[in-house]
Amino acid sequence: MYLRKFLLLMLVMITGLVITSSLFAQTVAKVNGVGIPQARLDFMVKAAIAQGQQDSTELRNSLRENLIAEEIVAQEAIKSGLDKSSDVMTQIELARQAILVRAYQAEYIKNNAVGDDVLRREYEEVKSQMGDKEYKARHILVETEKEAKDMMAALKKGGAFDKLAKEKSIDTGSKSNGGELGWSSAGAYVKPFADALQNLKKGNTTDQPVQTSFGWHVVRLEDVRPAVAPPFDEVKMNMQQRVLQRNFASTIQNLRNSAKVE
């Protein structure tokens, strides 16, 4: 763990993050004659603060001790020749690339702010996809059509839906709740499931198993209500993330299209 954290930290320093040379010249400690730059400690402090910790003497001392321990272990790893290991060198290169990708993405987000007009259009598009109804459903998910038909036969004989879901469903997210999925628009589900749900009457169960990429479902519609979209201000950040992710993916695709790949 120490070695991995140390290597990642060193990679941050060599990927071009701008830190003044004077900070590199300053050291917070020396380990066997090797200096630990002040810039490295400052970077760790900044990261800790970003995670909610308070800047303090205690925090800085603790991080300094971590850096010293990591430097000691890293030096031992180098003595053992681990820095020449092909696996380690591959991990270093992968980590370097990952850091560069994150830095590029952060720079893209900073330089490509999304205006409220675009966000409101996104909001209206999402609202239109929601439809005008919300559905409260239960389901039992199994691996095969035969298992699903067995569940339906058990229900016709008076079996309790929630009990069968708890016992037989492979959907770990809902089985403990008796297969209950809560309230959601039909658009939140994969199409075969959504179609089945919309064709059911309140209180009814599908008369045929529903196949999706997840397996085979027995679906019951518990209730229906009018859909009410959350106010724009409540979901503005979500809309921003959707737009930025889509735009960034498009940018990456354009880069891929223009890259010379042999």
Short mmCIF file of C-alpha atoms in Angstrom, two decimals:
data_model
loop_
_atom_site.label_atom_id
_atom_site.label_comp_id
_atom_site.label_asym_id
_atom_site.label_seq_id
_atom_site.Cartn_x
_atom_site.Cartn_y
_atom_site.Cartn_z
CA MET A 1 0.00 0.00 0.00
CA TYR A 2 2.78 2.42 0.93
CA LEU A 3 4.62 1.63 -2.31
CA ARG A 4 1.51 2.10 -4.42
CA LYS A 5 0.64 5.42 -2.78
CA PHE A 6 4.21 6.61 -3.14
CA LEU A 7 4.39 5.67 -6.81
CA LEU A 8 1.08 7.40 -7.55
CA LEU A 9 2.24 10.50 -5.72
CA MET A 10 5.49 10.57 -7.66
CA LEU A 11 3.56 10.23 -10.89
CA VAL A 12 1.45 13.26 -10.03
CA MET A 13 4.64 15.25 -9.72
CA ILE A 14 5.92 14.24 -13.15
CA THR A 15 2.70 14.71 -15.12
CA GLY A 16 3.04 18.44 -15.29
CA LEU A 17 0.94 19.69 -12.40
CA VAL A 18 2.26 23.19 -11.91
CA ILE A 19 4.20 23.61 -8.71
CA THR A 20 6.97 26.16 -8.41
CA SER A 21 10.58 25.06 -8.45
CA SER A 22 11.18 26.83 -5.16
CA LEU A 23 8.75 24.45 -3.47
CA PHE A 24 10.63 21.50 -4.89
CA ALA A 25 13.85 22.97 -3.56
CA GLN A 26 12.40 23.07 -0.05
CA THR A 27 12.24 19.79 1.84
CA VAL A 28 10.18 18.68 4.81
CA ALA A 29 12.53 15.78 5.61
CA LYS A 30 15.43 13.75 4.27
CA VAL A 31 15.53 9.97 4.25
CA ASN A 32 18.98 8.48 3.70
CA GLY A 33 19.95 11.71 1.99
CA VAL A 34 16.89 11.83 -0.26
CA GLY A 35 14.78 14.93 0.24
CA ILE A 36 11.00 14.89 0.47
CA PRO A 37 9.85 18.10 -1.28
CA GLN A 38 7.62 20.59 0.48
CA ALA A 39 5.44 20.48 -2.64
CA ARG A 40 4.67 16.82 -1.98
CA LEU A 41 3.42 17.54 1.53
CA ASP A 42 1.43 20.55 0.30
CA PHE A 43 -0.23 18.37 -2.31
CA MET A 44 -1.21 15.78 0.31
CA VAL A 45 -2.57 18.49 2.60
CA LYS A 46 -4.64 19.90 -0.24
CA ALA A 47 -6.04 16.45 -1.02
CA ALA A 48 -6.91 15.87 2.65
CA ILE A 49 -8.70 19.22 2.89
CA ALA A 50 -10.65 18.39 -0.28
CA GLN A 51 -11.86 15.25 1.52
CA GLY A 52 -13.19 17.31 4.43
CA GLN A 53 -10.28 17.35 6.87
CA GLN A 54 -9.19 20.54 8.59
CA ASP A 55 -5.73 21.96 7.97
CA SER A 56 -3.80 21.74 11.22
CA THR A 57 -0.34 21.11 12.62
CA GLU A 58 -1.47 17.62 13.61
CA LEU A 59 -2.64 16.86 10.08
CA ARG A 60 0.59 18.11 8.53
CA ASN A 61 2.73 16.16 11.01
CA SER A 62 0.73 13.00 10.34
CA LEU A 63 1.05 13.39 6.57
CA ARG A 64 4.75 14.15 6.92
CA GLU A 65 5.23 10.90 8.85
CA ASN A 66 3.31 9.02 6.16
CA LEU A 67 5.56 10.47 3.46
CA ILE A 68 8.66 9.50 5.42
CA ALA A 69 7.38 5.94 5.84
CA GLU A 70 6.52 5.75 2.15
CA GLU A 71 9.95 7.04 1.16
CA ILE A 72 11.62 4.42 3.36
CA VAL A 73 9.58 1.60 1.84
CA ALA A 74 10.07 2.97 -1.69
CA GLN A 75 13.83 3.06 -1.21
CA GLU A 76 13.79 -0.54 -0.04
CA ALA A 77 11.69 -1.50 -3.07
CA ILE A 78 14.25 0.13 -5.36
CA LYS A 79 17.09 -1.65 -3.56
CA SER A 80 15.27 -4.90 -4.25
CA GLY A 81 15.07 -4.04 -7.93
CA LEU A 82 11.29 -3.78 -7.94
CA ASP A 83 11.43 -0.56 -9.94
CA LYS A 84 12.83 -2.64 -12.81
CA SER A 85 10.03 -5.21 -12.64
CA SER A 86 7.96 -5.26 -15.82
CA ASP A 87 4.75 -5.53 -13.78
CA VAL A 88 5.67 -2.52 -11.65
CA MET A 89 6.73 -0.50 -14.68
CA THR A 90 3.42 -1.35 -16.36
CA GLN A 91 1.49 -0.25 -13.27
CA ILE A 92 3.43 3.01 -13.20
CA GLU A 93 2.60 3.70 -16.84
CA LEU A 94 -1.08 2.85 -16.32
CA ALA A 95 -1.20 5.11 -13.26
CA ARG A 96 0.48 7.91 -15.22
CA GLN A 97 -2.10 7.61 -17.97
CA ALA A 98 -4.99 7.52 -15.50
CA ILE A 99 -3.74 10.68 -13.79
CA LEU A 100 -3.38 12.44 -17.12
CA VAL A 101 -6.91 11.41 -18.12
CA ARG A 102 -8.34 12.78 -14.86
CA ALA A 103 -6.36 16.00 -15.27
CA TYR A 104 -7.59 16.38 -18.85
CA GLN A 105 -11.17 15.75 -17.77
CA ALA A 106 -10.91 18.29 -14.93
CA GLU A 107 -9.48 20.85 -17.34
CA TYR A 108 -12.28 20.12 -19.81
CA ILE A 109 -14.95 20.65 -17.16
CA LYS A 110 -13.33 23.90 -16.03
CA ASN A 111 -13.18 25.28 -19.57
CA ASN A 112 -16.58 24.07 -20.80
CA ALA A 113 -19.17 25.44 -18.43
CA VAL A 114 -22.76 24.58 -19.29
CA GLY A 115 -25.25 27.44 -19.37
CA ASP A 116 -28.63 27.39 -17.63
CA ASP A 117 -30.43 27.44 -20.98
CA VAL A 118 -28.78 24.14 -21.95
CA LEU A 119 -29.47 22.66 -18.52
CA ARG A 120 -33.13 23.63 -18.70
CA ARG A 121 -33.46 21.98 -22.11
CA GLU A 122 -31.89 18.85 -20.65
CA TYR A 123 -34.31 19.02 -17.72
CA GLU A 124 -37.31 19.26 -20.04
CA GLU A 125 -36.00 16.35 -22.11
CA VAL A 126 -35.63 14.19 -19.00
CA LYS A 127 -39.12 15.17 -17.86
CA SER A 128 -40.58 14.15 -21.21
CA GLN A 129 -38.86 10.77 -20.96
CA MET A 130 -40.34 10.21 -17.51
CA GLY A 131 -43.87 10.19 -18.85
CA ASP A 132 -46.88 11.26 -16.82
CA LYS A 133 -47.09 8.25 -14.51
CA GLU A 134 -45.02 6.56 -11.84
CA TYR A 135 -45.31 2.88 -11.06
CA LYS A 136 -44.80 0.99 -7.82
CA ALA A 137 -43.77 -2.53 -8.78
CA ARG A 138 -42.51 -5.80 -7.38
CA HIS A 139 -40.68 -8.50 -9.24
CA ILE A 140 -39.13 -11.90 -8.84
CA LEU A 141 -35.97 -12.30 -10.91
CA VAL A 142 -34.73 -15.79 -11.78
CA GLU A 143 -32.25 -17.22 -14.26
CA THR A 144 -34.50 -19.36 -16.47
CA GLU A 145 -37.94 -19.21 -18.05
CA LYS A 146 -38.87 -22.48 -16.34
CA GLU A 147 -38.07 -21.02 -12.93
CA ALA A 148 -40.20 -17.98 -13.73
CA LYS A 149 -43.13 -20.18 -14.77
CA ASP A 150 -42.71 -22.18 -11.56
CA MET A 151 -43.00 -18.91 -9.62
CA MET A 152 -46.17 -18.00 -11.52
CA ALA A 153 -47.65 -21.42 -10.81
CA ALA A 154 -46.85 -21.02 -7.12
CA LEU A 155 -48.57 -17.62 -7.10
CA LYS A 156 -51.70 -19.08 -8.73
CA LYS A 157 -51.81 -21.67 -5.95
CA GLY A 158 -51.91 -18.88 -3.37
CA GLY A 159 -48.23 -18.31 -2.74
CA ALA A 160 -47.30 -14.92 -1.31
CA PHE A 161 -45.40 -12.78 -3.83
CA ASP A 162 -43.13 -11.15 -1.24
CA LYS A 163 -42.29 -14.50 0.36
CA LEU A 164 -41.40 -16.07 -2.99
CA ALA A 165 -39.28 -13.04 -3.89
CA LYS A 166 -37.35 -13.28 -0.63
CA GLU A 167 -36.75 -16.98 -1.14
CA LYS A 168 -36.15 -17.25 -4.89
CA SER A 169 -35.27 -13.89 -6.46
CA ILE A 170 -31.67 -13.35 -7.54
CA ASP A 171 -32.06 -9.56 -7.44
CA THR A 172 -30.05 -8.79 -4.31
CA GLY A 173 -31.22 -5.19 -4.35
CA SER A 174 -34.91 -5.99 -3.92
CA LYS A 175 -35.30 -9.55 -2.63
CA SER A 176 -34.99 -8.57 1.03
CA ASN A 177 -37.95 -6.20 0.49
CA GLY A 178 -40.08 -8.90 -1.06
CA GLY A 179 -39.15 -7.81 -4.57
CA GLU A 180 -40.41 -4.25 -4.07
CA LEU A 181 -38.81 -1.75 -6.45
CA GLY A 182 -40.40 1.43 -5.11
CA TRP A 183 -41.81 4.26 -7.19
CA SER A 184 -40.31 4.95 -10.58
CA SER A 185 -41.22 5.99 -14.10
CA ALA A 186 -41.45 3.29 -16.74
CA GLY A 187 -38.49 4.88 -18.50
CA ALA A 188 -36.25 3.93 -15.60
CA TYR A 189 -36.53 0.25 -16.56
CA VAL A 190 -35.27 -1.70 -19.56
CA LYS A 191 -37.87 -1.74 -22.34
CA PRO A 192 -39.32 -5.28 -21.97
CA PHE A 193 -39.84 -4.68 -18.25
CA ALA A 194 -41.29 -1.19 -18.83
CA ASP A 195 -43.67 -2.48 -21.52
CA ALA A 196 -44.94 -5.23 -19.24
CA LEU A 197 -45.43 -2.78 -16.39
CA GLN A 198 -47.39 -0.30 -18.49
CA ASN A 199 -49.71 -3.04 -19.74
CA LEU A 200 -50.62 -4.24 -16.26
CA LYS A 201 -53.61 -3.17 -14.21
CA LYS A 202 -53.11 -2.20 -10.59
CA GLY A 203 -52.78 -5.32 -8.42
CA ASN A 204 -52.15 -7.67 -11.35
CA THR A 205 -49.18 -9.88 -12.21
CA THR A 206 -47.80 -10.62 -15.67
CA ASP A 207 -49.35 -13.75 -17.19
CA GLN A 208 -46.09 -14.58 -18.98
CA PRO A 209 -42.47 -14.30 -17.78
CA VAL A 210 -40.65 -11.18 -18.97
CA GLN A 211 -37.15 -11.68 -20.37
CA THR A 212 -34.50 -8.97 -20.08
CA SER A 213 -30.71 -8.93 -20.09
CA PHE A 214 -30.87 -9.55 -16.34
CA GLY A 215 -32.84 -12.78 -16.56
CA TRP A 216 -36.53 -13.71 -16.34
CA HIS A 217 -38.98 -11.61 -14.35
CA VAL A 218 -42.38 -12.13 -12.80
CA VAL A 219 -43.74 -8.59 -12.47
CA ARG A 220 -46.55 -7.25 -10.29
CA LEU A 221 -47.94 -3.72 -10.43
CA GLU A 222 -48.71 -2.52 -6.92
CA ASP A 223 -49.87 1.02 -7.63
CA VAL A 224 -49.85 3.92 -10.10
CA ARG A 225 -49.73 7.67 -9.47
CA PRO A 226 -49.20 10.86 -11.50
CA ALA A 227 -45.52 11.61 -12.05
CA VAL A 228 -44.25 14.79 -10.40
CA ALA A 229 -40.84 15.98 -11.60
CA PRO A 230 -38.53 17.51 -8.97
CA PRO A 231 -37.94 21.26 -9.33
CA PHE A 232 -35.17 22.29 -11.70
CA ASP A 233 -33.01 23.75 -8.93
CA GLU A 234 -33.02 20.42 -7.07
CA VAL A 235 -31.64 18.50 -10.03
CA LYS A 236 -29.58 21.20 -11.70
CA MET A 237 -26.28 19.57 -10.71
CA ASN A 238 -27.48 16.22 -12.06
CA MET A 239 -28.39 17.86 -15.36
CA GLN A 240 -24.95 19.45 -15.49
CA GLN A 241 -23.28 16.08 -14.95
CA ARG A 242 -25.40 14.49 -17.69
CA VAL A 243 -24.54 17.20 -20.21
CA LEU A 244 -20.85 17.29 -19.33
CA GLN A 245 -20.53 13.51 -19.49
CA ARG A 246 -22.21 13.42 -22.88
CA ASN A 247 -20.12 16.29 -24.24
CA PHE A 248 -16.91 14.80 -22.87
CA ALA A 249 -17.73 11.42 -24.40
CA SER A 250 -18.28 13.16 -27.73
CA THR A 251 -14.93 14.93 -27.40
CA ILE A 252 -13.17 11.63 -26.68
CA GLN A 253 -14.86 10.03 -29.69
CA ASN A 254 -13.69 12.89 -31.91
CA LEU A 255 -10.15 12.45 -30.60
CA ARG A 256 -10.41 8.73 -31.30
CA ASN A 257 -11.62 9.37 -34.83
CA SER A 258 -8.75 11.74 -35.58
CA ALA A 259 -6.05 9.61 -33.92
CA LYS A 260 -3.76 7.51 -36.09
CA VAL A 261 -4.19 4.01 -34.71
CA GLU A 262 -2.21 1.23 -36.37
#
